[in-house]
Short mmCIF file of C-alpha atoms in Angstrom, two decimals:
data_model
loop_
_atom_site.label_atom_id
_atom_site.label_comp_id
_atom_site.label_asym_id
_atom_site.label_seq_id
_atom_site.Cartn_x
_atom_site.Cartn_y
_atom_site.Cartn_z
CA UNK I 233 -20.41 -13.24 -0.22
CA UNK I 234 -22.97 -16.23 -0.11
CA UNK I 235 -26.72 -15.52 0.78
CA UNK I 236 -26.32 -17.77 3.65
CA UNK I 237 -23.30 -15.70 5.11
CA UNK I 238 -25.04 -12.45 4.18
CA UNK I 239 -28.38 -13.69 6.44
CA UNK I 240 -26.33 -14.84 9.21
CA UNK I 241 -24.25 -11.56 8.81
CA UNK I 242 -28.00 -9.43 8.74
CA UNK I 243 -29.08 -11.81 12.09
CA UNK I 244 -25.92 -10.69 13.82
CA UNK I 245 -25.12 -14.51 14.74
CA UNK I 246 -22.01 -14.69 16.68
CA UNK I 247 -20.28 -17.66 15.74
CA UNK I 248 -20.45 -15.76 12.45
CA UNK I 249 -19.72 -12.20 13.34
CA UNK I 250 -16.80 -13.64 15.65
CA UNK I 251 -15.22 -15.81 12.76
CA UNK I 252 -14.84 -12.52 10.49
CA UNK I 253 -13.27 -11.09 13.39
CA UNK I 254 -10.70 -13.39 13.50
CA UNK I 255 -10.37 -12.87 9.42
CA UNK I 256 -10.45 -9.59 9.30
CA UNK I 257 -8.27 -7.79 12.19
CA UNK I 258 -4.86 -8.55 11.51
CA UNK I 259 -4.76 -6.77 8.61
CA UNK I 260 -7.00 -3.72 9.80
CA UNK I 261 -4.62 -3.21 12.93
CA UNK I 262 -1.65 -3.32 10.67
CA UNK I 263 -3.05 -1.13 8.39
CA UNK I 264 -3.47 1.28 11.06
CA UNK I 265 -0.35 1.57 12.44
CA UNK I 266 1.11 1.52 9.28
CA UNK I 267 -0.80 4.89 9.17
CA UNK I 268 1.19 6.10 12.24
CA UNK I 269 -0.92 5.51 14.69
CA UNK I 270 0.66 3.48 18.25
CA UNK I 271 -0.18 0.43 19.55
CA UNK I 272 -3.25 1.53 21.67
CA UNK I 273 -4.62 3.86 19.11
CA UNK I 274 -5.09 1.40 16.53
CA UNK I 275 -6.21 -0.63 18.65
CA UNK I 276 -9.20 1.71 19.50
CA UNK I 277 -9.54 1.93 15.78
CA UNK I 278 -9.96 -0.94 14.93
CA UNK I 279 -12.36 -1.65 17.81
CA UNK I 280 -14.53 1.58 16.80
CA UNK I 281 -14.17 -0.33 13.04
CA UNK I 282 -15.89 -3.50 14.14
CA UNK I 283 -18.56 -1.24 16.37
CA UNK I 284 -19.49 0.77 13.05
CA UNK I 285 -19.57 -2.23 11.02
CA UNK I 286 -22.05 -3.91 13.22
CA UNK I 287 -24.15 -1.46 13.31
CA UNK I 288 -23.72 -0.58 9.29
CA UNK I 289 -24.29 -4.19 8.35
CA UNK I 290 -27.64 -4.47 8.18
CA UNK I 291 -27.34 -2.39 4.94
CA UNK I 292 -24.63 -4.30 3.51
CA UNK I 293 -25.83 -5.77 0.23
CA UNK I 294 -22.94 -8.14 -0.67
CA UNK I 295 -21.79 -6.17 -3.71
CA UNK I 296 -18.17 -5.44 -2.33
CA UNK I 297 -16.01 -7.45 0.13
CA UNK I 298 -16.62 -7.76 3.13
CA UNK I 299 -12.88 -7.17 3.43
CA UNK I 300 -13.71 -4.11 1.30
CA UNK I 301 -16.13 -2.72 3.51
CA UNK I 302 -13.71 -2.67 6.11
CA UNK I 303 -11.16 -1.09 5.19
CA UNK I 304 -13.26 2.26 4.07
CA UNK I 305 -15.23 2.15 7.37
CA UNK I 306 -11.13 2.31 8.71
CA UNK I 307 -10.12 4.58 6.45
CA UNK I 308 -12.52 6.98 7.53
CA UNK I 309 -12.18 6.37 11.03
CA UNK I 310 -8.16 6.84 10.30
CA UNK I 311 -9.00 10.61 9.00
CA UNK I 312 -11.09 11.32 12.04
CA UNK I 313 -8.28 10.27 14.15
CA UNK I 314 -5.62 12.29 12.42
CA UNK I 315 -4.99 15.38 14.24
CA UNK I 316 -5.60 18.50 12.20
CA UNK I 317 -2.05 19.91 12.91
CA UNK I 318 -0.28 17.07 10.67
CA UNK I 319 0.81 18.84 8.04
CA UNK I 320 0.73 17.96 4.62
CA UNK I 321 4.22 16.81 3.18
CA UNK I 322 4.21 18.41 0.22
CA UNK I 323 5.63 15.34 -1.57
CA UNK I 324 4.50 16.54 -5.20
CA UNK I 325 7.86 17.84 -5.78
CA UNK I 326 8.45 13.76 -5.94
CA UNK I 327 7.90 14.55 -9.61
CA UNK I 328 10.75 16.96 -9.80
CA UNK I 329 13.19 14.86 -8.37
CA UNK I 330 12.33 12.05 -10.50
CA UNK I 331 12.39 14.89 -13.22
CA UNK I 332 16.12 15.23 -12.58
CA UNK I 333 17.17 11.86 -13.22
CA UNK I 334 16.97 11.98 -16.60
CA UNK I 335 18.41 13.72 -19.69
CA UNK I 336 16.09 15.91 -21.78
CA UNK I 337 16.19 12.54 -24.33
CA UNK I 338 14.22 10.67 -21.38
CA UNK I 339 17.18 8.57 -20.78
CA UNK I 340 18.95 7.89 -17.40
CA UNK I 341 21.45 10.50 -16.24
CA UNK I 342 25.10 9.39 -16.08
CA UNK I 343 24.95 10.30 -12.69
CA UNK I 344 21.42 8.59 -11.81
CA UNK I 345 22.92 6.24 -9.23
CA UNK I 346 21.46 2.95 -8.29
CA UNK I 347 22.91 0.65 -5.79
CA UNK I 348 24.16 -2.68 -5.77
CA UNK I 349 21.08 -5.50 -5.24
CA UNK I 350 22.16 -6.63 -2.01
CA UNK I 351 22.56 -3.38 -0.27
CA UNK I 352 19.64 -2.33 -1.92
CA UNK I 353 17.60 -5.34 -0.28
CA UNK I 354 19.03 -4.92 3.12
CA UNK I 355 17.96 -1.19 3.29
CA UNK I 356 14.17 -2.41 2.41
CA UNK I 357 14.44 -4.51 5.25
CA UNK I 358 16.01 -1.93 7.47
CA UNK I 359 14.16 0.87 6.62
CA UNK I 360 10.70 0.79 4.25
CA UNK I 361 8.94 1.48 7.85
CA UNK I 362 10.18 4.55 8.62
CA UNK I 363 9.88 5.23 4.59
CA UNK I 364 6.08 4.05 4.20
CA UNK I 365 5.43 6.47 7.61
CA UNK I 366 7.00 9.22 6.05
CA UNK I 367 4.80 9.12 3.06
CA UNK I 368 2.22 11.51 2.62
CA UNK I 369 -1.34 9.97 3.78
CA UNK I 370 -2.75 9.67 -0.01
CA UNK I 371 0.29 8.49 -0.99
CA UNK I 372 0.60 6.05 1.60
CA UNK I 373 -2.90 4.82 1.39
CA UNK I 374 -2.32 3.41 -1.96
CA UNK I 375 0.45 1.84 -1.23
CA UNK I 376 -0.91 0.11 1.08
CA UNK I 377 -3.91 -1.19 -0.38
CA UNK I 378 -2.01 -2.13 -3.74
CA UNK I 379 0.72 -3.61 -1.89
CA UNK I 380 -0.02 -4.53 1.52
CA UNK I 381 -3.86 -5.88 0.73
CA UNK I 382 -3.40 -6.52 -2.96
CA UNK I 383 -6.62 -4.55 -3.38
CA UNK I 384 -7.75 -4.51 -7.07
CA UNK I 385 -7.14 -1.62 -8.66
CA UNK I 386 -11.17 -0.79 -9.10
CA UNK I 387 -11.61 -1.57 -5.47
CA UNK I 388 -8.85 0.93 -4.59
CA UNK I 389 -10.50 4.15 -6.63
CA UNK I 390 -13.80 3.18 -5.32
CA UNK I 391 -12.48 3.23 -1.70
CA UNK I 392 -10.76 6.50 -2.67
CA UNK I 393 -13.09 7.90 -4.66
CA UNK I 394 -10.40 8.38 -7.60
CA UNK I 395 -9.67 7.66 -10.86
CA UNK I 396 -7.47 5.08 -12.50
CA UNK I 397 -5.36 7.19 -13.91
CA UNK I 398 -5.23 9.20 -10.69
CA UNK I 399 -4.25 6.13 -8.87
CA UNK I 400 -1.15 5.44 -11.44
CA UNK I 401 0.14 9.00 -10.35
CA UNK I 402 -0.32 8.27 -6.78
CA UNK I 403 1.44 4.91 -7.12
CA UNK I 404 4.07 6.12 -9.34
CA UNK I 405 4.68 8.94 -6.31
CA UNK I 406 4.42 6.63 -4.16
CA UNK I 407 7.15 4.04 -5.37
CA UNK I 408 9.49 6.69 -6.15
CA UNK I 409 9.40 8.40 -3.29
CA UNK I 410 10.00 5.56 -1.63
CA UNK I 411 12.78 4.29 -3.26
CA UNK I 412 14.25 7.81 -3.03
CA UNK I 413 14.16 7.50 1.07
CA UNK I 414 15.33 4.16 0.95
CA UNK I 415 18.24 5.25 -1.52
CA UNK I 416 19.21 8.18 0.48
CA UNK I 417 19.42 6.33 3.60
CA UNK I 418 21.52 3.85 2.13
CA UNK I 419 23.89 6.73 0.86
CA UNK I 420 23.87 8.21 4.41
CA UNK C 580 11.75 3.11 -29.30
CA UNK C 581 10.59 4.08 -25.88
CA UNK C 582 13.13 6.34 -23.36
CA UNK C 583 14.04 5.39 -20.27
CA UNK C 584 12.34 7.67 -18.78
CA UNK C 585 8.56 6.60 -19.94
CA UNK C 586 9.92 2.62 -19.72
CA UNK C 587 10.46 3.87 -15.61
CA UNK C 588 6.51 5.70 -15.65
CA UNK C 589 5.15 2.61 -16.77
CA UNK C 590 6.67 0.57 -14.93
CA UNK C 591 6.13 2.44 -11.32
CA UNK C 592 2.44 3.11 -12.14
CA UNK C 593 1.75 -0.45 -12.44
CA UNK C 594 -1.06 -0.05 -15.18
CA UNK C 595 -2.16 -2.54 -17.10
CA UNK C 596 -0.45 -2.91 -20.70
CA UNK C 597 -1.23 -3.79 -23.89
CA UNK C 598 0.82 -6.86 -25.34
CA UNK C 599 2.47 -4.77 -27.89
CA UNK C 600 3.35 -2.40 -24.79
CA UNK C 601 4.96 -5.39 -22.82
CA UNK C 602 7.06 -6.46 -26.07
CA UNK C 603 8.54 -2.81 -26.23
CA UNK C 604 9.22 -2.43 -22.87
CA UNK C 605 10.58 -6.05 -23.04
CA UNK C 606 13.03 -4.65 -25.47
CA UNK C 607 14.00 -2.15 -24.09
CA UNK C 608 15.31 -4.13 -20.59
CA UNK C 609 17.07 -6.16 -23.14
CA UNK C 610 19.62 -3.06 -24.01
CA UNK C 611 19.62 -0.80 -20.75
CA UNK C 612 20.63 -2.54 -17.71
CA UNK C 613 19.47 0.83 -15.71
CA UNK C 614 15.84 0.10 -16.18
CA UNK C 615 16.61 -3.51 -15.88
CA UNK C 616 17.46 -2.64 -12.02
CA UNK C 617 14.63 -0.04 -11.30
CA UNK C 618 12.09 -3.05 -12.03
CA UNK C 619 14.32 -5.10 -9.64
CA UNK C 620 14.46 -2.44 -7.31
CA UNK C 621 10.29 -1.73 -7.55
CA UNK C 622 9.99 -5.61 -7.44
CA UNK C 623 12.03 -5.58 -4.05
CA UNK C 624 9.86 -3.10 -3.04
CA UNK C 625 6.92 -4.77 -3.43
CA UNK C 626 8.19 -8.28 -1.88
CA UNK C 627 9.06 -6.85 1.03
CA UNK C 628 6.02 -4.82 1.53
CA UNK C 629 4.17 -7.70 1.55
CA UNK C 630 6.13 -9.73 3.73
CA UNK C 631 6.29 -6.87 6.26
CA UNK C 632 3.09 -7.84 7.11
CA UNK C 633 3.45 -11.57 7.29
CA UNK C 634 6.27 -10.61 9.67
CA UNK C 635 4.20 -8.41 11.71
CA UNK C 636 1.60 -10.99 12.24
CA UNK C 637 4.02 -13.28 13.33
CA UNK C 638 5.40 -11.38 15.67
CA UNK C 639 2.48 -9.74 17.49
CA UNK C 640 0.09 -12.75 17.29
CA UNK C 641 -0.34 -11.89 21.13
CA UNK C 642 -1.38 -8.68 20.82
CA UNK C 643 -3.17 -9.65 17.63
CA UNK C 644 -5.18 -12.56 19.88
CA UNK C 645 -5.72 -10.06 22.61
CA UNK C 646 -7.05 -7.47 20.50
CA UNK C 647 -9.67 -10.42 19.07
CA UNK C 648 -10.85 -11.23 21.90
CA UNK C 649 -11.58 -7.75 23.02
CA UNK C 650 -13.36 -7.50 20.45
CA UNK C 651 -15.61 -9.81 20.13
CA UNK C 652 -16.72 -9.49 23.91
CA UNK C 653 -18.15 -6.03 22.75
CA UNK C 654 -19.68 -6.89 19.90
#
């Protein structure tokens, strides 16, 4: 961020203020009902987002994004918001299915099947939504970052507060299991 | 000669790979046309996750605007 937009940002000037709002939503409402929260829930979220980040960004030095900032203040808003009963998926067998699609060489299984292109890109279409909400949160939250707001991948462990080669094992989960969904669906 | 198997890890944790890495991995797409079509199929994946949002701000630019406003009258 330049100086100048970091001491208009520490004045709270509203032209200012209101012209990252208008940067900065779409993505942080979409990101939060990509989380699985409805229409007027993310909406609070993200308006609880903005609150915090007013009040926060006084300390805000400049060294990340702003876009950055943002999305941990949501994350951590998103975790307050998710009601303790969600279970966890227990999507770590993910490995153990992927496990079983090859031989004990490491090569595909005769029987791995893999569908045609075209169907394959119609059931994206159709279905990564339901997929991507069926995803375990820490699953999903990388996915989203890496894919959705083409975070960097330093950016993403620092949000998380993981490491690199954590994040590869999330990703690779993540990918997998949702090409699994998308593949059984399509067999369906 | 890498398997299948660690050509698919690779590939689906997106790391970042060393050019002698690429080359063998390169190779091995050349020969197995199964691992030629996960990287399609992760690439499709990918594509489409990013246009899902271009297609969501499309179509709820209303709610998106609405939302804005809101916003900035209680900031």
């Amino acid at each position: 961020m330049q100086e100048n937009d970091l001491k208009k940002l520490k004045a709270k000037d509203q032209v200012f203020i209101a012209s990252l709002v208008d940067e900065h939503t779409d993505y942080l409402y979409y990101l939060a009902k990509m989380k699985g929260f409805n229409s007027e829930k993310a909406e609070d979220i993200v308006q609880v987002v903005w609150l915090r980040f007013l009040s926060a960004c006084s300390d805000f030095e400049g060294r990340s994004s702003v876009k950055t900032f943002l999305l941990g203040i949501l994350f951590n808003v998103c975790r307050e918001g998710i009601r303790a009963e969600q279970k966890e998926r227990k999507q770590d067998v993910i490995d153990d299915m992927v496990e079983m699609d090859f031989d004990q060489k490491g090569n595909w299984q005769a029987q791995a099947w893999q569908p045609e292109a075209e169907l394959w890109r119609a059931e994206i279409k159709k279905s990564l939504h339901l997929c991507i909400e069926n995803l375990d949160d820490k699953y999903r939250e990388v996915f989203l970052l890496k894919e959705i707001s083409g975070e960097e991948t330093d950016n993403i462990c620092n949000l998380l507060g993981i490491q690199s080669t954590n994040l590869g094992v999330l990703l690779f989960r993540a990918r997998n299991y949702l090409k699994k969904c998308l593949e059984a669906k399509l067999h369906a | 000669m890498l398997s299948c198997k660690e050509v698919t890890r690779k590939i689906a944790k997106q790391e970042k790979l060393s050019f002698m890495q690429r080359l063998e991995i390169k190779m091995h797409m050349f020969i197995c046309n199964k691992c030629r079509f996960f990287t399609q199929q992760m690439q499709a994946l990918s594509q489409a996750a990013r246009n899902s949002f271009q297609m969501f701000q499309t179509e709820n630019k209303q709610e998106i605007d609405q939302l804005k406003n809101k916003i900035k009258a209680k900031l």
